[in-house]
Structures are given as C-alpha cells and as structure tokens.
Coordinates of C-alpha atoms in Angstrom, one line a residue:
M1 CA 87.1 69.4 48.0
H2 CA 88.9 72.7 47.8
S3 CA 91.9 74.1 49.8
F4 CA 93.1 77.8 50.3
D5 CA 96.5 78.9 52.1
I6 CA 98.9 81.9 52.0
R7 CA 102.3 80.4 52.0
T8 CA 104.3 83.6 51.9
K9 CA 105.0 85.3 55.1
I10 CA 104.1 89.1 54.8
Y11 CA 105.9 91.9 56.7
Y12 CA 104.2 95.1 56.4
G13 CA 103.8 98.6 57.9
E14 CA 106.2 101.2 59.5
G15 CA 109.9 99.7 59.6
A16 CA 109.0 96.6 57.7
L17 CA 112.4 96.9 55.9
D18 CA 113.9 96.1 59.3
R19 CA 113.1 92.6 58.7
L20 CA 116.3 92.3 56.9
T21 CA 118.4 92.7 59.9
Q22 CA 116.5 89.5 61.3
I23 CA 116.5 87.2 58.5
P24 CA 118.4 83.9 59.2
Y25 CA 120.7 83.9 56.2
K26 CA 124.2 84.6 56.1
K27 CA 124.9 84.8 52.3
V28 CA 122.4 86.9 50.0
L29 CA 122.2 87.7 46.5
I30 CA 120.1 91.0 45.7
I31 CA 118.3 90.8 42.3
T32 CA 117.1 94.1 41.0
D33 CA 117.3 96.5 38.1
P34 CA 119.8 99.4 37.4
F35 CA 117.3 102.2 38.7
V36 CA 117.0 100.8 42.1
V37 CA 121.0 100.9 42.3
Q38 CA 121.5 104.1 40.5
S39 CA 118.8 106.0 42.5
G40 CA 120.6 105.0 45.5
M41 CA 117.4 103.0 46.9
I42 CA 119.5 100.0 46.9
M43 CA 121.2 101.6 50.1
M44 CA 117.8 101.0 52.0
I45 CA 118.5 97.3 51.6
S46 CA 122.1 96.9 51.7
S47 CA 122.6 99.2 54.8
R48 CA 120.2 96.8 56.6
L49 CA 122.1 93.7 55.5
E50 CA 125.4 95.1 56.5
E51 CA 124.0 95.9 60.0
A52 CA 123.2 92.4 60.4
Q53 CA 126.7 91.3 58.9
I54 CA 125.0 89.5 56.1
E55 CA 127.3 88.9 53.1
F56 CA 125.7 90.1 49.8
D57 CA 126.3 90.5 46.2
V58 CA 124.1 92.4 43.6
F59 CA 122.8 91.3 40.2
K60 CA 121.3 94.3 38.6
D61 CA 120.8 93.1 35.1
V62 CA 117.0 93.1 35.1
V63 CA 115.0 94.9 32.4
P64 CA 111.1 95.1 31.8
D65 CA 109.3 92.1 30.4
P66 CA 112.3 89.8 31.5
P67 CA 113.7 88.1 28.5
I68 CA 115.0 84.7 28.5
E69 CA 118.7 85.6 28.0
K70 CA 118.7 87.7 31.2
V71 CA 117.1 84.8 33.2
V72 CA 119.9 82.5 31.9
K73 CA 122.4 85.1 32.9
G74 CA 121.0 85.3 36.4
V75 CA 120.9 81.5 36.7
K76 CA 124.8 81.5 36.1
V77 CA 125.4 84.1 38.9
V78 CA 123.4 82.2 41.3
L79 CA 125.1 78.7 40.5
E80 CA 128.5 80.4 41.1
Y81 CA 127.5 82.6 44.1
Q82 CA 125.6 79.8 45.8
P83 CA 123.4 82.2 48.1
E84 CA 121.3 80.9 50.9
A85 CA 118.6 83.6 50.0
I86 CA 117.7 85.8 47.2
V87 CA 116.4 89.1 47.8
A88 CA 114.3 90.6 44.9
V89 CA 114.0 94.4 44.9
G90 CA 112.0 96.3 42.5
G91 CA 108.7 96.1 40.3
G92 CA 107.1 93.1 38.7
S93 CA 110.0 92.6 36.1
A94 CA 112.6 92.1 39.2
I95 CA 110.5 89.8 41.3
D96 CA 109.4 87.8 38.2
S97 CA 113.0 87.6 37.1
A98 CA 114.1 86.3 40.5
K99 CA 111.6 83.8 40.7
A100 CA 112.6 82.2 37.5
I101 CA 116.1 82.4 38.0
R102 CA 115.8 80.8 41.5
E103 CA 113.7 78.0 39.8
F104 CA 115.8 77.2 36.9
A105 CA 119.0 77.4 39.2
R106 CA 117.4 74.9 41.4
Q107 CA 116.5 72.6 38.4
M108 CA 120.1 72.8 36.8
G109 CA 122.5 72.8 39.9
N110 CA 122.9 70.5 42.9
M111 CA 121.6 73.4 45.3
K112 CA 119.8 73.3 48.8
Q113 CA 116.7 75.2 48.7
V114 CA 117.2 78.8 48.4
A115 CA 114.8 81.3 50.2
L116 CA 113.2 84.2 48.1
I117 CA 112.5 87.4 49.9
A118 CA 110.3 89.7 47.6
I119 CA 110.5 93.5 48.1
P120 CA 108.3 95.4 45.8
T121 CA 109.1 99.0 45.0
T122 CA 105.9 99.5 42.9
S123 CA 102.1 98.9 44.0
G124 CA 101.0 96.8 41.0
T125 CA 101.8 93.2 40.2
G126 CA 101.4 91.6 43.5
S127 CA 104.2 89.2 42.3
E128 CA 105.6 89.2 45.9
V129 CA 102.7 86.6 47.0
T130 CA 102.0 84.8 43.9
S131 CA 103.2 81.5 42.1
F132 CA 103.2 83.2 38.7
S133 CA 106.4 84.6 36.8
V134 CA 106.0 86.0 33.4
I135 CA 109.2 86.0 31.1
S136 CA 109.3 86.9 27.3
D137 CA 110.9 85.7 24.1
P138 CA 111.7 88.8 22.2
E139 CA 112.5 87.1 18.9
E140 CA 109.1 85.3 19.0
H141 CA 107.3 88.6 20.4
R142 CA 105.7 86.1 22.9
K143 CA 105.2 86.4 26.8
Y144 CA 105.0 82.8 28.6
P145 CA 103.4 82.9 32.1
L146 CA 105.0 80.3 34.4
V147 CA 103.0 79.0 37.1
S148 CA 104.2 76.7 39.8
D149 CA 103.9 76.8 43.7
D150 CA 107.7 76.5 43.7
L151 CA 107.9 80.0 42.5
L152 CA 106.1 81.3 45.5
P153 CA 108.4 83.7 47.5
T154 CA 109.2 82.6 51.1
E155 CA 108.9 86.2 52.4
A156 CA 107.3 89.4 51.1
I157 CA 108.3 92.7 52.7
L158 CA 105.9 95.6 51.8
D159 CA 107.3 99.1 52.8
A160 CA 105.5 101.9 51.2
E161 CA 108.5 104.2 51.6
L162 CA 110.1 102.4 48.5
T163 CA 107.2 103.8 46.5
R164 CA 107.5 107.4 47.1
S165 CA 109.6 108.1 44.2
V166 CA 107.4 106.4 41.7
P167 CA 106.2 108.9 39.0
P168 CA 102.6 109.5 38.4
A169 CA 102.5 107.5 35.1
I170 CA 103.8 104.4 36.8
T171 CA 101.6 104.9 39.6
A172 CA 98.7 104.9 37.1
D173 CA 99.8 101.9 35.3
T174 CA 100.3 99.6 38.3
G175 CA 97.4 100.9 40.1
M176 CA 95.3 99.9 37.3
D177 CA 97.1 96.5 37.3
V178 CA 96.1 96.1 40.9
F179 CA 92.3 97.0 40.1
T180 CA 92.4 94.7 37.1
H181 CA 94.0 91.8 39.2
A182 CA 91.3 92.1 41.8
L183 CA 88.4 92.3 39.3
E184 CA 89.6 89.3 37.2
A185 CA 90.2 87.2 40.2
Y186 CA 86.6 88.1 41.5
V187 CA 84.8 87.1 38.3
S188 CA 87.1 84.0 37.7
T189 CA 85.5 80.6 37.3
D190 CA 87.9 79.6 40.2
S191 CA 86.9 82.4 42.4
T192 CA 85.9 81.3 46.0
E193 CA 84.5 82.9 49.0
F194 CA 88.3 83.3 50.4
S195 CA 89.7 84.9 47.3
A196 CA 86.5 87.0 46.7
A197 CA 87.0 88.6 50.1
L198 CA 90.6 89.6 49.2
S199 CA 89.4 90.9 45.7
E200 CA 86.7 92.9 47.4
K201 CA 88.9 94.7 49.8
A202 CA 91.6 95.6 47.0
I203 CA 88.8 97.0 44.8
E204 CA 87.4 98.9 47.7
I205 CA 90.8 100.3 48.5
C206 CA 91.5 101.4 44.7
G207 CA 88.2 103.0 44.4
T208 CA 89.3 105.3 47.5
F209 CA 93.0 105.7 47.2
L210 CA 94.4 105.1 43.4
L211 CA 93.6 108.5 42.2
R212 CA 94.8 110.1 45.4
A213 CA 98.1 108.2 45.1
Y214 CA 98.4 109.3 41.4
L215 CA 97.5 112.9 42.0
D216 CA 99.9 113.3 45.0
G217 CA 103.0 110.9 45.2
N218 CA 103.7 112.4 48.7
D219 CA 100.2 111.2 50.1
T220 CA 102.1 108.4 52.2
H221 CA 98.6 107.2 53.5
A222 CA 97.5 106.5 49.9
R223 CA 100.6 104.9 48.8
K224 CA 100.6 102.6 52.0
K225 CA 97.0 101.6 51.2
M226 CA 97.8 100.9 47.3
H227 CA 100.7 98.7 48.5
I228 CA 98.4 96.8 50.7
A229 CA 95.9 96.4 47.8
S230 CA 98.5 95.2 45.4
C231 CA 99.3 92.4 47.8
L232 CA 95.7 91.6 48.5
A233 CA 95.0 91.4 44.8
G234 CA 97.9 89.2 44.3
L235 CA 96.8 86.6 47.0
A236 CA 93.5 86.7 45.2
F237 CA 94.5 86.0 41.7
N238 CA 97.0 83.5 43.1
A239 CA 94.1 81.6 44.3
A240 CA 91.5 82.1 41.6
S241 CA 93.6 82.9 38.7
L242 CA 92.8 85.6 36.0
G243 CA 90.9 85.9 32.7
I244 CA 91.3 87.1 29.2
N245 CA 92.0 90.7 30.1
H246 CA 95.5 89.5 31.0
S247 CA 95.7 87.0 28.1
L248 CA 95.4 90.0 25.6
A249 CA 97.4 92.3 27.5
H250 CA 100.5 89.8 27.6
Q251 CA 100.4 89.9 23.6
L252 CA 100.3 93.8 23.6
G253 CA 103.3 93.9 25.8
A254 CA 105.3 91.4 23.8
R255 CA 104.6 92.6 20.5
F256 CA 104.4 96.5 21.0
H257 CA 106.1 96.9 24.4
I258 CA 103.0 98.7 26.0
P259 CA 103.6 98.6 29.6
H260 CA 101.7 95.6 31.2
G261 CA 99.5 97.8 33.7
R262 CA 98.6 100.2 30.8
A263 CA 97.7 97.4 28.6
N264 CA 95.2 96.0 31.1
A265 CA 93.9 99.3 31.9
M266 CA 93.1 100.1 28.1
L267 CA 91.4 96.6 27.7
L268 CA 89.3 96.5 30.8
P269 CA 86.2 98.5 29.5
H270 CA 86.0 96.1 26.6
I271 CA 86.6 93.0 28.7
I272 CA 83.7 94.0 31.0
E273 CA 81.5 94.6 28.1
Y274 CA 82.3 91.2 26.6
N275 CA 82.1 89.0 29.7
S276 CA 78.8 90.8 30.8
M277 CA 77.4 90.9 27.1
I278 CA 76.1 94.2 27.9
T279 CA 76.9 97.3 25.9
K280 CA 75.2 100.7 25.5
N281 CA 72.6 99.1 23.2
S282 CA 71.5 96.3 25.6
R283 CA 68.2 96.0 27.3
S284 CA 67.2 94.5 30.5
Q285 CA 66.4 90.9 30.8
K286 CA 65.2 88.6 33.6
T287 CA 68.4 86.7 34.3
Y288 CA 72.1 87.3 34.0
P289 CA 75.1 85.3 34.2
R290 CA 77.0 85.1 37.5
Q291 CA 79.8 87.4 36.3
V292 CA 77.1 90.3 35.7
E293 CA 76.1 89.9 39.3
K294 CA 79.5 90.1 40.4
Y295 CA 80.3 93.1 38.4
C296 CA 77.4 94.8 39.9
T297 CA 78.7 94.2 43.3
V298 CA 82.0 95.8 42.2
A299 CA 80.0 98.8 41.1
R300 CA 78.3 99.0 44.5
L301 CA 81.7 98.8 46.1
L302 CA 82.8 101.8 44.1
G303 CA 79.7 103.7 44.8
V304 CA 78.4 103.7 41.2
Q305 CA 75.6 101.5 41.3
N306 CA 72.6 102.6 39.1
F307 CA 69.0 102.0 38.3
N308 CA 69.1 98.5 36.8
T309 CA 71.8 95.9 35.9
V310 CA 72.4 97.4 32.4
T311 CA 72.9 100.9 33.5
T312 CA 74.9 99.6 36.5
I313 CA 77.3 97.6 34.2
R314 CA 77.6 100.8 31.8
A315 CA 78.3 102.9 35.0
L316 CA 81.1 100.4 35.9
V317 CA 82.6 100.8 32.5
A318 CA 82.3 104.5 32.8
W319 CA 84.1 104.7 36.2
V320 CA 87.0 102.8 34.5
Q321 CA 87.1 105.1 31.5
F322 CA 86.9 108.3 33.9
N323 CA 89.8 106.9 35.9
L324 CA 92.0 106.5 32.5
R325 CA 91.2 109.9 31.4
E326 CA 92.0 111.4 34.8
M327 CA 95.3 109.5 34.8
D328 CA 96.2 110.4 31.3
I329 CA 96.1 106.7 30.3
P330 CA 95.4 106.1 26.6
L331 CA 92.0 104.6 25.9
S332 CA 93.1 103.2 22.7
I333 CA 96.2 101.8 20.9
S334 CA 96.1 104.4 18.4
Q335 CA 96.8 107.0 21.1
T336 CA 99.8 105.3 22.4
G337 CA 101.9 105.9 19.2
K338 CA 103.5 102.3 19.4
C339 CA 102.6 101.3 16.1
T340 CA 100.9 102.0 12.9
R341 CA 97.3 101.1 12.1
A342 CA 98.8 98.5 9.5
E343 CA 101.2 97.1 11.9
Y344 CA 98.5 96.5 14.5
F345 CA 95.9 95.0 12.4
Q346 CA 98.4 92.6 10.9
A347 CA 99.2 91.2 14.2
I348 CA 95.7 90.8 15.5
S349 CA 95.4 87.3 14.2
D350 CA 98.7 86.0 15.7
M351 CA 97.9 87.9 19.0
A352 CA 94.4 86.4 19.1
E353 CA 95.9 82.8 18.8
A354 CA 98.6 83.4 21.3
A355 CA 95.8 84.9 23.8
L356 CA 93.6 81.8 23.4
E357 CA 96.8 79.7 24.5
D358 CA 97.6 81.9 27.3
A359 CA 97.1 80.1 30.9
C360 CA 94.9 83.1 32.0
T361 CA 92.2 82.4 29.4
A362 CA 91.2 78.9 31.1
T363 CA 89.4 80.8 34.0
N364 CA 87.6 83.7 32.1
P365 CA 83.9 83.6 33.0
R366 CA 82.8 83.7 29.4
I367 CA 84.5 81.1 27.0
P368 CA 86.1 83.1 23.9
N369 CA 86.9 81.9 20.3
K370 CA 89.5 83.4 18.1
D371 CA 86.8 85.7 16.5
D372 CA 86.0 87.2 19.9
I373 CA 89.5 88.1 20.8
M374 CA 90.2 89.5 17.2
E375 CA 87.1 91.8 17.6
I376 CA 88.3 92.8 21.3
Y377 CA 91.5 93.8 19.7
E378 CA 90.0 95.8 16.6
K379 CA 87.6 97.8 19.1
L380 CA 90.7 98.6 21.0
W381 CA 92.4 100.4 18.0

C-alpha cells in the first residue's frame, strides 16, 4: 500500500505575501541572509508583520551551504527568543537552515511546536514544500542531507515579486535545479503517477519559461511560472526522492563550492547518458529500461522527440547542453576555474565514496558502483 499527501499549505499568486497579515501567531523569528536585509527586501516581510501587530526579530546569519556552526547559532537564538513561528525568507540555504534550526531546537529545548512559514526568493530548490534539508561540514568537505517529515514547512508563500531582483546567473542555476529536480523525480524508482504528474508539469513549464526568465528578468509572467515550477518539482521529489545527479552534485558543492544548481546542470547530460546507457555510439535495440521510456516522454514534452529511441535520448542531452550554453553555464569543471586538474582528480575517489552513501543514490534508476561514479566525475572535467 502506498500513500501520497501534501502537508504544506501553499499560498501563491498576486498578493500572496498578504498572508503574513493573517497568520495566527503573535511572536515570530525571521531567518534570512544578509542580502535580504541589506537590499531592503526584508521590508516586504516586516511591514506586513507590523501591520498585523506581530512581534518579530531577525536572525540574518545565513550563508550558502549552511554549515553546522551557523545552525547551532540559530538554535541558540530560537531557544532564547521562543517564537511561535519561524518565517524563513531567502533561497534554499535560508529555508534549509530554518528547517534544521527549528528541528534541533525542538529536540534540545522544552518547546511547543513552532510553525515554519517558508518564503522562497529564488525559483530553484523547492525547499518550501520538502522534508529535506542539506547542511554542510566545511572541515570534512561533506554535505549531509537531512530527511524527516518533521522538517516540512507548515506553510509556503510563493510571491514571484521577490524574485525580480535575482540576477541572470542565479536565475540560470536555480532554474536548472528545478529542471533537475523534476527529471530525477520522474525517473526515480519511487516515482508514482502522482509525483510523475507534478514532474511533467514542472518540466513543461521549464521548457517554455526558463530561458525567457533568464533573458529578461522583468518578464514577470515567466518569473511567476518558474516560481510555480520550482514548487511543483519540490513536491515531486519530496514524494519520489532524487538520484545520483544530486548525490554527485552535493560533493562538488561541499568540496569545490560550486553552486548547487550549477553542479546539477553540469552533471545532467552525463547522468542521462549513464542512466539510459545511451551515448552517441549507441545502436537501436528491441527493449529499453523503464527510465529510457521516461526520458523519451520528457523529450516529447520539450518538443525534441526524434526518429527513434537512441536519437531521442541524444536530442534530450543536446537540449540540456544547448540551454547551458545559452545561459552561460559551464559544461565542465575545468571551465569553472574552481580548482586545478590535480586537485580535482585527487578528490574524485573520496567524492565517489561519499556520493554512494548519499541518501539520493538509493532511488536512482540504475544502480551505480564506485567505478561508475568516478568515471562520470572524470568525464565532467
């Protein structure tokens, strides 16, 4: 027997932020990053809390790839302030930090249940509706995905107005993160008809609106659509989990500080080839694994279905590579300038072992071994 549910209440569309004037909490802690405060974006949140006469304080010590030490600092603030609700404002790092902080504070302190309201300012992680949180240990160069239903936000507020100031490079990285979430959830071994429907819609939206949002940040319609796609993809992978694209990307982020969405995007062509076992040298065969049929469905959704299965998979890979070039995303590690060849190849063995242990690997449609992972990393250079 299986089950499917969406526990997070989602508010979206015009004026979605006005929900903050209606929340049933009188004491709130905002968790965000310095940019949201310095840019004045925080006023879009604080003004509504003030209007509703809700007491609030701000914890703004969030950094990318949330390290354990910052989470510990946030836990201390929560235990001292004792809010009724936490409002997380920012990208995936802010929302992931808030999830971990709330959960560890609950475990450590004698606290009542604290609500979590997630307000994403980027269209990427889908963290506002998932039971995942990724925190990092800089000393060990590792990222640790936390997975628990206790991490699920109580509410999510999707207001695309918050994404208007996102620069093109981050729009590209986060947009490809959305696409990767949707695609990995779609071919996951835990995919169901329910999660697949969410994935398909997110993929369709990305195919139409991602490049538009990148090319014109003021295209509000494209921004709104990508904000919805991010949430749909988050719901999809929360139900179906992900695969080795994310397992490998987590290690690239932890070791070489490559932005998560960018790492996913760079890996994606290689992962499609690995999972489908189809490369430019492949010949047609009578039967294909389930994931190949699903990749072909994705190609059809994107309008790149080709003459036969092999050419359709090649067309899907080419579509991904085309979008990376159009959005100025590197296709290889060597193009990022983040490390030398020697540094990268020295790290491959350790990264491969960590990727195999990553929680996302369990639902990949093809079971990898260490040599498989190392080969993908080598091709990525």
